[in-house]
XYZ file of C-alpha atoms in Angstrom:
716
model
C -100.144 -22.737 -9.606
C -103.069 -20.763 -11.009
C -106.157 -19.857 -9.045
C -109.536 -21.573 -9.175
C -111.692 -20.435 -12.076
C -115.483 -20.106 -11.869
C -116.718 -20.433 -15.460
C -120.374 -20.457 -14.432
C -119.975 -17.165 -12.571
C -118.365 -15.505 -15.591
C -121.088 -16.867 -17.866
C -123.737 -15.461 -15.516
C -122.090 -12.023 -15.507
C -122.156 -11.990 -19.284
C -125.933 -12.406 -19.379
C -126.509 -8.821 -18.276
C -127.964 -6.710 -21.112
C -125.930 -3.915 -22.619
C -126.314 -0.502 -21.018
C -126.422 2.456 -23.332
C -125.958 2.717 -27.085
C -123.418 0.971 -29.307
C -120.906 3.767 -29.612
C -118.337 2.550 -32.139
C -119.288 5.209 -34.653
C -119.052 7.904 -32.006
C -115.492 6.865 -31.192
C -114.556 6.686 -34.872
C -116.016 10.146 -35.399
C -113.667 11.582 -32.772
C -110.704 10.420 -34.805
C -112.137 11.599 -38.100
C -113.009 15.025 -36.687
C -109.529 15.603 -35.329
C -107.930 14.604 -38.662
C -110.446 15.820 -41.234
C -107.708 17.534 -43.212
C -105.538 14.415 -43.469
C -105.656 12.045 -46.427
C -108.215 9.258 -46.208
C -106.006 6.389 -45.034
C -104.427 8.491 -42.280
C -107.810 9.734 -41.103
C -109.034 6.118 -41.066
C -106.069 5.090 -38.940
C -106.795 7.812 -36.405
C -110.461 6.742 -36.363
C -109.345 3.172 -35.609
C -106.987 4.447 -32.911
C -109.816 6.453 -31.354
C -112.048 3.382 -31.475
C -109.431 1.339 -29.614
C -108.454 3.977 -27.083
C -111.709 5.775 -26.265
C -114.037 2.900 -25.391
C -114.588 1.907 -21.778
C -112.289 -0.939 -20.736
C -114.749 -3.379 -19.195
C -113.541 -6.199 -16.952
C -115.896 -8.771 -15.484
C -115.468 -9.592 -11.803
C -114.690 -13.185 -12.792
C -112.464 -12.414 -15.765
C -109.316 -14.432 -16.165
C -108.352 -12.596 -19.364
C -109.076 -8.997 -20.316
C -111.045 -7.949 -23.377
C -114.780 -7.383 -23.726
C -117.155 -6.000 -26.327
C -119.324 -4.595 -23.546
C -117.134 -1.518 -23.245
C -118.286 -0.406 -26.688
C -121.669 0.548 -25.195
C -122.014 3.985 -23.641
C -124.590 6.566 -22.619
C -124.735 8.429 -25.915
C -127.623 10.679 -26.924
C -129.501 10.182 -30.167
C -128.269 13.565 -31.321
C -124.630 12.633 -30.692
C -125.091 9.332 -32.504
C -126.628 11.090 -35.508
C -123.820 13.646 -35.573
C -121.260 10.807 -35.498
C -122.982 9.096 -38.453
C -122.727 12.314 -40.451
C -119.010 12.658 -39.665
C -118.297 9.030 -40.616
C -120.420 9.065 -43.796
C -117.603 10.293 -46.106
C -115.516 7.310 -44.958
C -117.576 4.254 -45.994
C -116.410 0.827 -44.883
C -115.989 -2.329 -46.905
C -118.588 -5.069 -46.465
C -118.660 -8.848 -46.794
C -118.735 -8.821 -50.599
C -115.930 -6.266 -50.739
C -113.609 -8.329 -48.533
C -114.006 -6.860 -45.069
C -114.193 -9.880 -42.761
C -114.362 -13.684 -42.691
C -110.604 -13.664 -42.341
C -107.960 -15.709 -40.543
C -105.026 -13.620 -39.304
C -101.450 -14.890 -39.329
C -101.335 -15.237 -35.571
C -98.227 -17.418 -35.728
C -96.187 -14.587 -37.217
C -97.751 -11.937 -34.982
C -96.920 -13.892 -31.827
C -93.271 -14.186 -32.861
C -92.993 -10.454 -33.512
C -95.436 -8.968 -31.026
C -96.634 -5.384 -31.231
C -93.146 -3.979 -30.809
C -91.706 -6.164 -33.556
C -94.576 -5.272 -35.868
C -93.868 -1.578 -35.343
C -90.200 -2.243 -36.140
C -91.228 -3.996 -39.360
C -93.376 -1.015 -40.329
C -90.494 1.370 -39.642
C -88.147 -0.719 -41.799
C -90.621 -0.535 -44.693
C -91.030 3.204 -44.189
C -87.306 3.555 -44.786
C -87.438 1.202 -47.776
C -90.281 3.130 -49.445
C -89.330 6.636 -48.360
C -89.707 7.895 -51.930
C -93.130 6.313 -52.510
C -95.818 8.617 -51.091
C -98.668 6.127 -51.469
C -96.821 3.357 -49.640
C -95.533 5.592 -46.899
C -99.055 6.874 -46.266
C -100.329 3.306 -45.898
C -97.433 2.361 -43.613
C -97.879 5.462 -41.461
C -101.547 4.547 -41.125
C -100.656 0.976 -40.137
C -98.313 2.348 -37.468
C -100.968 4.699 -36.075
C -103.490 1.850 -35.870
C -101.006 -0.560 -34.238
C -99.972 2.094 -31.721
C -103.663 2.563 -30.915
C -103.930 -1.195 -30.335
C -101.046 -1.014 -27.853
C -102.742 1.899 -26.088
C -105.948 -0.120 -25.857
C -104.093 -2.950 -24.134
C -102.463 -0.505 -21.726
C -105.914 0.892 -21.006
C -107.013 -2.577 -19.939
C -103.886 -2.819 -17.785
C -104.932 0.363 -15.976
C -108.453 -0.921 -15.433
C -107.135 -4.240 -14.074
C -104.902 -2.324 -11.668
C -107.952 -0.421 -10.403
C -109.793 -3.702 -9.887
C -106.780 -5.125 -8.054
C -106.678 -2.138 -5.682
C -110.347 -2.636 -4.834
C -110.042 -6.403 -4.326
C -108.335 -8.670 -1.853
C -107.029 -12.213 -1.617
C -107.004 -14.286 -4.797
C -109.011 -11.654 -6.691
C -106.328 -9.048 -6.027
C -103.668 -11.412 -7.324
C -105.743 -12.322 -10.363
C -106.344 -8.729 -11.453
C -102.743 -7.786 -10.738
C -101.670 -10.662 -12.948
C -103.961 -9.482 -15.761
C -102.523 -5.975 -15.472
C -98.918 -7.172 -15.568
C -99.658 -9.392 -18.571
C -101.290 -6.520 -20.457
C -98.375 -4.167 -19.782
C -95.971 -6.849 -20.976
C -97.658 -7.687 -24.276
C -98.447 -4.053 -25.129
C -94.949 -4.011 -26.587
C -92.952 -7.157 -25.874
C -93.223 -10.573 -27.515
C -95.442 -12.956 -25.474
C -93.407 -15.076 -23.073
C -96.015 -17.530 -21.790
C -99.115 -19.413 -22.880
C -101.268 -16.881 -21.025
C -99.441 -13.979 -22.708
C -99.980 -15.450 -26.162
C -103.636 -16.325 -25.550
C -104.284 -12.826 -24.195
C -102.727 -11.158 -27.242
C -104.748 -13.356 -29.620
C -107.944 -12.533 -27.723
C -107.216 -8.804 -27.782
C -106.706 -9.033 -31.544
C -110.080 -10.748 -31.972
C -111.709 -8.069 -29.804
C -110.054 -5.299 -31.838
C -111.416 -6.821 -35.048
C -114.852 -6.939 -33.429
C -114.555 -3.255 -32.483
C -113.834 -2.511 -36.136
C -117.122 -4.239 -36.991
C -115.586 -7.348 -38.521
C -117.594 -10.585 -38.241
C -116.602 -14.254 -38.415
C -112.924 -13.574 -37.853
C -111.275 -16.976 -37.511
C -108.787 -17.940 -34.833
C -107.239 -20.395 -37.275
C -104.975 -23.222 -36.104
C -105.034 -22.312 -32.442
C -103.487 -25.599 -31.278
C -100.506 -25.042 -33.581
C -99.443 -21.452 -33.014
C -100.109 -21.549 -29.252
C -98.433 -24.919 -28.813
C -94.817 -23.672 -28.401
C -95.939 -21.463 -25.490
C -98.073 -24.262 -24.038
C -95.311 -26.882 -24.306
C -92.694 -24.594 -22.771
C -94.933 -23.734 -19.810
C -95.905 -27.370 -19.265
C -92.253 -28.439 -19.362
C -91.222 -25.754 -16.875
C -94.035 -26.665 -14.488
C -95.776 -23.267 -14.509
C -98.829 -24.651 -16.326
C -100.892 -27.835 -16.273
C -103.235 -29.093 -18.983
C -106.166 -28.496 -16.643
C -105.108 -24.874 -16.136
C -104.639 -24.404 -19.885
C -108.142 -25.770 -20.413
C -109.477 -23.255 -17.875
C -107.645 -20.451 -19.668
C -109.117 -21.458 -23.005
C -112.625 -21.824 -21.603
C -112.441 -18.381 -19.994
C -111.732 -16.922 -23.427
C -114.078 -19.092 -25.501
C -117.056 -18.317 -23.264
C -116.714 -14.646 -24.207
C -117.249 -15.422 -27.886
C -120.862 -15.791 -26.753
C -120.814 -12.279 -25.294
C -122.062 -10.893 -28.599
C -125.424 -12.599 -28.143
C -125.811 -11.114 -24.645
C -125.231 -7.682 -26.149
C -127.956 -8.160 -28.744
C -125.811 -9.048 -31.740
C -126.402 -12.795 -32.130
C -123.699 -15.438 -32.233
C -120.352 -14.887 -33.927
C -119.150 -17.675 -36.227
C -115.514 -17.618 -35.126
C -113.872 -20.727 -36.524
C -111.081 -22.564 -34.727
C -109.172 -25.344 -36.496
C -107.501 -28.149 -34.563
C -105.590 -31.246 -35.601
C -104.483 -31.738 -39.194
C -100.956 -31.979 -40.526
C -97.752 -29.978 -40.196
C -97.033 -27.596 -43.085
C -93.391 -28.528 -43.509
C -93.738 -32.305 -44.019
C -97.410 -33.309 -43.806
C -96.959 -35.379 -40.645
C -99.621 -35.455 -37.945
C -99.945 -32.180 -36.022
C -102.340 -33.307 -33.287
C -101.000 -32.418 -29.849
C -102.013 -32.148 -26.203
C -103.376 -28.651 -26.771
C -105.790 -30.042 -29.389
C -107.394 -32.095 -26.605
C -107.421 -29.126 -24.197
C -109.386 -27.106 -26.772
C -111.927 -29.920 -27.092
C -112.365 -30.030 -23.321
C -112.678 -26.241 -23.152
C -115.485 -25.965 -25.704
C -117.273 -28.797 -23.965
C -117.156 -26.889 -20.696
C -118.464 -23.711 -22.304
C -121.291 -25.471 -24.152
C -122.362 -22.530 -26.297
C -122.942 -22.341 -30.083
C -119.540 -20.741 -30.686
C -116.657 -21.020 -31.296
C -117.257 -22.820 -34.561
C -114.784 -25.622 -33.967
C -113.387 -27.610 -36.913
C -111.269 -30.744 -36.516
C -108.915 -31.552 -39.374
C -108.757 -35.335 -39.881
C -106.344 -37.253 -42.114
C -105.270 -40.851 -42.652
C -102.754 -40.732 -39.767
C -104.949 -38.902 -37.240
C -104.725 -40.712 -33.874
C -107.880 -42.678 -33.130
C -107.934 -41.092 -29.667
C -108.353 -37.654 -31.227
C -111.261 -38.656 -33.460
C -112.911 -40.396 -30.511
C -112.477 -37.272 -28.372
C -114.116 -35.242 -31.145
C -117.055 -37.656 -31.236
C -117.429 -37.438 -27.462
C -117.812 -33.657 -27.715
C -120.223 -33.976 -30.644
C -122.188 -36.434 -28.526
C -122.880 -33.781 -25.898
C -125.268 -32.228 -28.430
C -123.028 -29.301 -29.405
C -122.881 -30.455 -33.017
C -119.194 -29.615 -33.322
C -116.387 -30.022 -34.070
C -117.158 -30.331 -37.748
C -114.860 -32.974 -39.234
C -112.712 -31.880 -42.192
C -110.706 -34.223 -44.427
C -107.138 -32.999 -44.971
C -106.571 -35.663 -47.616
C -109.175 -33.924 -49.800
C -108.920 -30.287 -48.758
C -105.156 -29.974 -49.197
C -105.141 -31.230 -52.822
C -108.248 -29.124 -53.533
C -106.441 -25.974 -52.408
C -103.183 -26.961 -54.100
C -105.122 -27.184 -57.381
C -105.828 -23.462 -56.972
C -102.115 -22.642 -57.249
C -101.079 -22.220 -53.607
C -97.828 -23.708 -52.322
C -98.195 -27.150 -50.749
C -96.824 -25.839 -47.436
C -99.471 -23.112 -47.315
C -102.183 -25.612 -48.261
C -101.182 -27.916 -45.413
C -101.536 -24.936 -43.068
C -105.104 -24.070 -44.104
C -107.826 -23.175 -41.663
C -111.534 -22.432 -42.013
C -113.326 -19.073 -41.859
C -117.019 -18.620 -41.150
C -118.811 -21.927 -41.485
C -116.556 -24.352 -43.383
C -114.775 -22.191 -45.949
C -111.176 -23.283 -46.510
C -108.747 -20.392 -46.124
C -104.998 -19.841 -46.409
C -104.467 -18.224 -43.022
C -102.864 -14.781 -43.114
C -101.962 -14.985 -46.784
C -105.040 -13.849 -48.749
C -107.628 -11.081 -48.396
C -110.877 -11.679 -46.526
C -113.294 -14.242 -47.882
C -116.570 -13.777 -49.754
C -119.109 -16.174 -51.183
C -122.592 -16.277 -52.678
C -125.480 -18.559 -53.588
C -125.618 -20.301 -56.969
C -129.119 -21.764 -57.174
C -128.467 -24.747 -59.445
C -131.995 -26.289 -59.366
C -133.494 -23.171 -60.950
C -131.459 -23.849 -64.113
C -132.860 -27.375 -64.232
C -136.264 -25.719 -64.238
C -135.242 -23.445 -67.122
C -134.057 -26.465 -69.131
C -137.450 -28.090 -68.615
C -139.383 -24.966 -69.578
C -137.335 -23.376 -72.374
C -135.778 -20.737 -70.146
C -138.925 -19.782 -68.215
C -139.769 -20.048 -64.524
C -142.363 -22.618 -63.535
C -143.484 -20.341 -60.709
C -144.416 -17.227 -62.640
C -143.673 -17.964 -66.306
C -141.107 -15.180 -66.562
C -138.233 -15.896 -68.915
C -134.993 -15.689 -66.945
C -132.922 -18.308 -68.720
C -132.088 -18.838 -72.371
C -134.121 -20.705 -74.963
C -132.870 -24.277 -75.138
C -135.876 -25.825 -76.844
C -139.197 -27.453 -76.094
C -138.691 -30.344 -73.653
C -140.228 -32.867 -76.055
C -137.503 -32.012 -78.557
C -134.904 -33.753 -76.364
C -134.789 -37.271 -77.789
C -132.220 -38.587 -75.329
C -130.981 -37.940 -71.821
C -127.810 -36.525 -73.334
C -129.896 -33.979 -75.251
C -131.545 -32.841 -72.036
C -128.209 -32.664 -70.205
C -126.832 -30.431 -72.961
C -129.757 -28.033 -72.478
C -129.284 -28.063 -68.706
C -125.556 -27.412 -69.068
C -126.245 -24.525 -71.444
C -128.559 -22.929 -68.887
C -125.934 -23.419 -66.166
C -123.209 -21.915 -68.348
C -125.180 -18.696 -68.800
C -126.116 -18.679 -65.120
C -122.476 -18.962 -64.049
C -121.464 -16.177 -66.426
C -124.172 -13.913 -65.021
C -123.186 -14.836 -61.464
C -119.539 -13.948 -62.028
C -120.307 -10.700 -63.814
C -122.705 -9.681 -61.047
C -120.249 -10.500 -58.268
C -117.333 -8.804 -60.000
C -119.386 -5.614 -60.254
C -120.271 -5.760 -56.559
C -116.741 -6.697 -55.508
C -115.013 -3.930 -57.428
C -114.263 -0.879 -55.265
C -113.570 1.970 -57.653
C -111.647 4.078 -55.126
C -109.786 1.309 -53.315
C -107.187 3.795 -52.074
C -109.940 5.320 -49.934
C -111.100 1.947 -48.576
C -107.901 0.704 -46.994
C -107.656 -1.395 -43.830
C -104.411 -0.409 -42.101
C -104.952 -2.426 -38.931
C -106.156 -5.618 -40.608
C -103.255 -5.439 -43.061
C -100.789 -5.815 -40.185
C -101.976 -9.420 -39.801
C -101.511 -10.459 -43.433
C -98.250 -11.691 -44.929
C -96.393 -9.285 -47.212
C -98.614 -6.217 -46.670
C -96.084 -4.463 -44.439
C -93.138 -5.718 -46.467
C -94.735 -4.521 -49.713
C -96.190 -1.353 -48.210
C -99.580 -2.200 -49.708
C -103.048 -2.678 -48.183
C -104.477 -6.186 -47.874
C -107.114 -5.510 -50.552
C -104.841 -3.644 -52.973
C -102.268 -6.339 -53.689
C -100.437 -6.465 -50.379
C -101.369 -10.061 -49.562
C -99.260 -12.976 -50.755
C -102.236 -14.343 -52.720
C -105.179 -12.564 -54.388
C -108.800 -12.874 -53.284
C -110.843 -16.021 -53.647
C -114.618 -16.180 -53.955
C -116.841 -19.167 -53.277
C -119.836 -19.957 -55.459
C -122.036 -22.154 -53.275
C -123.893 -24.644 -55.441
C -127.359 -25.281 -54.041
C -129.214 -28.549 -54.097
C -126.887 -31.354 -55.162
C -129.398 -33.999 -54.072
C -132.384 -32.144 -55.540
C -130.587 -32.069 -58.889
C -129.204 -35.628 -58.705
C -132.562 -37.090 -57.663
C -134.376 -35.095 -60.341
C -132.013 -36.215 -63.093
C -132.247 -39.820 -61.902
C -136.052 -39.597 -62.052
C -135.951 -38.136 -65.568
C -133.590 -40.844 -66.818
C -135.621 -43.616 -65.168
C -139.187 -42.559 -65.944
C -138.816 -40.568 -69.170
C -135.961 -42.164 -71.090
C -135.641 -45.689 -69.672
C -139.152 -46.779 -68.680
C -140.934 -44.239 -70.920
C -143.682 -43.747 -68.340
C -144.201 -40.190 -69.608
C -142.675 -37.588 -71.873
C -140.537 -34.697 -70.709
C -143.310 -32.323 -71.782
C -145.831 -34.186 -69.635
C -143.418 -34.031 -66.719
C -143.073 -30.282 -67.261
C -146.864 -29.901 -67.153
C -147.077 -31.849 -63.877
C -144.400 -29.674 -62.341
C -146.125 -26.488 -63.540
C -149.287 -27.707 -61.795
C -147.285 -28.432 -58.631
C -148.514 -32.052 -58.962
C -152.169 -31.143 -58.496
C -154.012 -33.952 -60.265
C -150.748 -35.910 -60.659
C -150.622 -37.859 -57.384
C -149.716 -41.187 -59.001
C -146.920 -39.590 -61.014
C -145.572 -37.815 -57.956
C -145.381 -41.137 -56.113
C -143.400 -42.623 -58.997
C -141.016 -39.674 -58.916
C -140.521 -40.017 -55.167
C -139.910 -43.758 -55.556
C -137.258 -43.213 -58.251
C -133.556 -43.702 -57.292
C -132.323 -41.239 -54.670
C -128.855 -39.974 -53.806
C -127.598 -41.273 -50.465
C -128.477 -44.954 -50.914
C -125.410 -46.148 -52.849
C -127.515 -46.279 -56.020
C -125.355 -45.620 -59.084
C -128.216 -44.135 -61.121
C -128.666 -41.236 -58.700
C -125.067 -41.079 -57.532
C -123.652 -40.567 -61.028
C -125.567 -37.294 -61.235
C -124.078 -36.107 -57.939
C -120.680 -36.844 -59.476
C -121.722 -34.858 -62.546
C -123.014 -32.004 -60.368
C -119.624 -31.449 -58.707
C -117.682 -31.785 -61.975
C -120.070 -29.461 -63.809
C -119.851 -26.782 -61.100
C -116.053 -26.955 -61.091
C -115.928 -26.791 -64.894
C -118.243 -23.782 -64.895
C -116.217 -21.654 -62.485
C -112.632 -22.807 -63.082
C -112.070 -20.405 -65.960
C -113.268 -17.286 -64.118
C -111.189 -14.896 -62.038
C -111.999 -12.331 -59.370
C -111.282 -8.645 -60.112
C -107.750 -8.924 -58.695
C -106.982 -12.172 -60.518
C -107.921 -14.653 -57.787
C -109.794 -17.909 -58.188
C -113.455 -18.755 -58.074
C -113.864 -21.737 -55.774
C -116.985 -23.826 -55.627
C -118.667 -24.995 -52.447
C -121.330 -27.614 -52.014
C -122.786 -25.843 -49.028
C -125.887 -23.834 -48.307
C -125.884 -22.539 -44.740
C -129.682 -22.187 -44.391
C -129.991 -20.785 -47.901
C -131.489 -24.052 -49.190
C -134.729 -22.732 -47.704
C -134.692 -19.360 -49.462
C -133.330 -20.948 -52.647
C -136.265 -23.347 -52.624
C -138.716 -20.459 -52.610
C -137.358 -19.467 -56.030
C -137.839 -22.898 -57.578
C -141.022 -24.578 -58.747
C -141.776 -28.263 -58.275
C -138.877 -30.526 -59.248
C -138.751 -34.004 -60.834
C -137.654 -35.624 -57.558
C -141.200 -35.082 -56.238
C -140.411 -31.952 -54.240
C -143.230 -29.382 -54.163
C -142.957 -25.812 -55.452
C -141.329 -23.355 -53.082
C -140.191 -25.991 -50.593
C -136.542 -26.135 -49.476
C -134.101 -27.743 -51.857
C -131.696 -30.311 -50.452
C -129.321 -29.176 -47.744
C -125.714 -28.498 -48.771
C -123.907 -31.701 -49.873
C -126.262 -33.957 -47.945
C -128.826 -36.348 -49.413
C -132.362 -34.996 -49.530
C -133.635 -35.187 -45.959
C -135.522 -38.412 -45.368
C -134.476 -39.954 -48.682
C -131.263 -41.692 -47.528
C -133.172 -44.735 -46.316
C -130.520 -47.438 -46.527
C -128.497 -46.547 -43.446
C -125.356 -44.535 -42.712
C -122.962 -46.860 -44.556
C -124.896 -46.644 -47.831
C -125.193 -42.906 -47.366
C -121.433 -42.580 -46.848
C -120.745 -44.691 -49.951
C -122.823 -42.286 -52.039
C -121.380 -39.171 -50.467
C -117.762 -40.022 -51.211
C -118.262 -40.705 -54.939
C -117.957 -37.101 -56.247
C -114.426 -35.781 -56.716
C -114.239 -33.257 -53.918
C -110.627 -32.392 -54.683
C -112.309 -30.085 -57.201
C -114.131 -28.247 -54.390
C -111.610 -25.832 -52.894
C -114.086 -23.958 -50.710
C -115.512 -26.983 -48.894
C -118.702 -28.932 -48.372
C -121.243 -29.490 -45.648
C -122.690 -32.939 -44.998
C -125.222 -33.004 -42.183
C -126.065 -36.245 -40.434
C -128.160 -36.943 -37.366
C -127.634 -39.758 -34.871
C -129.449 -40.699 -31.695
C -127.585 -39.882 -28.453
C -126.917 -43.534 -27.547
C -124.526 -43.748 -30.518
C -122.086 -41.535 -28.596
C -122.560 -42.643 -24.994
C -121.529 -46.205 -25.801
C -117.779 -46.574 -26.460
C -118.280 -49.562 -28.765
C -120.877 -47.783 -30.904
C -118.735 -44.661 -30.969
C -115.783 -46.710 -32.215
C -117.916 -48.158 -35.015
C -119.045 -44.669 -36.012
C -115.428 -43.544 -35.978
C -114.531 -46.431 -38.294
C -117.300 -45.442 -40.709
C -116.060 -41.836 -40.717
C -112.465 -42.923 -41.375
C -113.586 -45.113 -44.272
C -115.725 -42.288 -45.634
C -112.758 -39.921 -45.565
C -110.362 -42.499 -47.042
C -112.789 -42.922 -49.954
C -112.921 -39.184 -50.631
C -115.539 -37.630 -48.355
C -114.669 -34.006 -47.640
C -116.594 -33.013 -44.531
C -119.031 -34.378 -41.973
C -120.948 -32.758 -39.125
C -123.332 -34.477 -36.814
C -126.342 -33.615 -34.721
C -126.757 -35.790 -31.651
C -130.370 -35.192 -30.694
C -133.573 -37.155 -31.165
C -136.594 -36.019 -33.155
C -138.695 -36.386 -30.010
C -136.488 -33.864 -28.209
C -136.680 -31.411 -31.101
C -140.468 -31.698 -31.307
C -140.808 -31.176 -27.579
C -138.508 -28.146 -27.825
C -140.845 -26.647 -30.411
C -143.825 -27.223 -28.164
C -142.126 -26.141 -24.929
C -139.245 -23.798 -25.821
C -139.075 -22.530 -22.238
C -137.650 -25.926 -21.224
C -134.909 -25.952 -23.862
C -133.154 -22.582 -23.696
C -129.717 -24.245 -23.768
C -130.463 -26.830 -26.503
C -127.706 -26.445 -29.115
C -127.973 -28.019 -32.579
C -125.847 -28.058 -35.692
C -127.735 -26.046 -38.282
C -125.464 -26.182 -41.304
C -121.963 -24.736 -41.139
C -122.620 -23.468 -37.618
C -124.350 -24.392 -34.372
C -127.137 -22.413 -32.725
C -129.707 -22.511 -29.956
C -132.572 -24.518 -31.445
C -135.391 -22.509 -29.923
C -133.946 -19.266 -31.330
C -134.048 -20.538 -34.921
C -136.693 -19.614 -37.454
C -139.450 -22.242 -37.591
C -138.567 -23.144 -41.186
C -134.977 -23.898 -40.148
C -136.201 -25.959 -37.193
C -138.368 -28.020 -39.536
C -135.496 -28.487 -41.974
C -133.350 -29.945 -39.168
C -136.219 -32.110 -37.961
C -136.709 -33.611 -41.415
C -133.139 -34.930 -41.634
C -132.802 -38.688 -41.571
C -132.142 -40.023 -38.094
C -129.547 -42.802 -38.079
C -129.199 -45.411 -35.351
């Protein structure tokens, strides 16, 4: 029987501000200085080892599991910090667009091998590639880094032993247990649920020490389940105790904010199907994870629930109950769309069934491809270029290609050809720009020996994760902005210009260039035209076209290492910044205002209720969208507190997914609450909302983001 756990006390401890300076670079510099004469990858490995070993091993008084980012802060002088920067400068790190983070490790494999088994695997490859200097250097570096990881864990064991000596009663037993667990997993394969959870948490912390962000936990309820089930069966663990264990770890994902770094978007996937046969994978641990995040009630982890046609209704209802607390997660992901979408990219069906999410909603083959990257493809701006012969309506600068005067387009098909031509050039420019940024000329000097230990085939091949070691090459997501802005604009053009002939395309262009000043009547007609999200085929057919056109544009392109370009219909909060680049649009939107959010209807324009909205949203073929989508909806809290209403909402979601919807995430908060939070933020410090692909504290958001959330349609 485990001891009582005080989550509130641990959460309170974590609120203390960091003391000292973030010292990661200082610790790296120690390793670099001592191995300045070694080749780059070896020096990097020693810098990683120093990072792991040298930092202070901080344990909270109420810790149930070891591992904290607080120990990375130390009393370091400005002079020492500057000297460390100079030492580290010749060893630049990869960034997001060069595949550094947003990664899901193969925790399942790592837990079966442990640190000791991983070192054995490295040694076997060292023998295999004894005559290949480049591979042996990489493998030696991986061994140095993994040994440093083991030393880090032993360092925590020593600190826990000190805490145990100074404590008494249950606290003494608790810290002694932490110490024994750390000493065990520093080499041996985890034997219990607590062992496995501790090793996973240490790995996450080590990635954080390396400076990696949005590192996913992946399918936590799958790879921890064998340990969980064995402990439950033997009577050494209860579901309540497992929930406590999980909560004591999840709460520390929020530690980063306390230390001044903001929230980490660490995605956890639960539910879904089994990789071997596609049968339902939901288990008791899936429910424990839901209960744990509910107890923590913080913006992270970024929980994602994989739903499919055979998902138990109890699981979906449990997800809705957690969403109804106001957390805004789990986000709901449709396996019956995502798996075929990934399979279309050339991955094995077993690997596709085992997908997780990294960052916000990005689909990822866990532990089998290099870290993720994505970027913003501002589709509405190319609509503007088609209307203005390649020129911006904001400043008149020519940024597109010449596709003709708008009045030369006799039919809607003529205009669509011009729009497609602008998009084609835009996609080409996007790919060329990203490929330049993504290409690391001296990749041999930008290796990641520790990260590579958590990716299939890197150790076996003796090759770094970003140099061909991974089973699959990189994938990049082009996030198409403004599906509803485009669909609504095209519907307005078809209706008013080509069907009703209320005005010419040239006259529409002039009204847009004037940002509707002097065109109030026309603007009202544009706003009243068919809108996506109301089950109106005129608008919806252009959303269908939008997805197909984006997929067609990027399908033929490849990343520098031969991987695929995915598309996403997602925007994070970039619909706001994207809107600043776009003049007024034919849907009635004003110049510089946000474009529509992700894959959602334009806020406030889905006026026919949630069922009509769902019918529109599932019409595009999202099996062509391998990255994923974000659909934001907002419901009043009483929808979730009433079991009957919750069941009806669950039925709508199931129907939406069966008809081809890819993703859904829900805010459960009223407009009145949000307005009051703006006026009195001091009363709403703990108010969590779903922003886009992540949740956040509402009062900490930029005002423009707050307003964007407020403007979303509120369903009843």
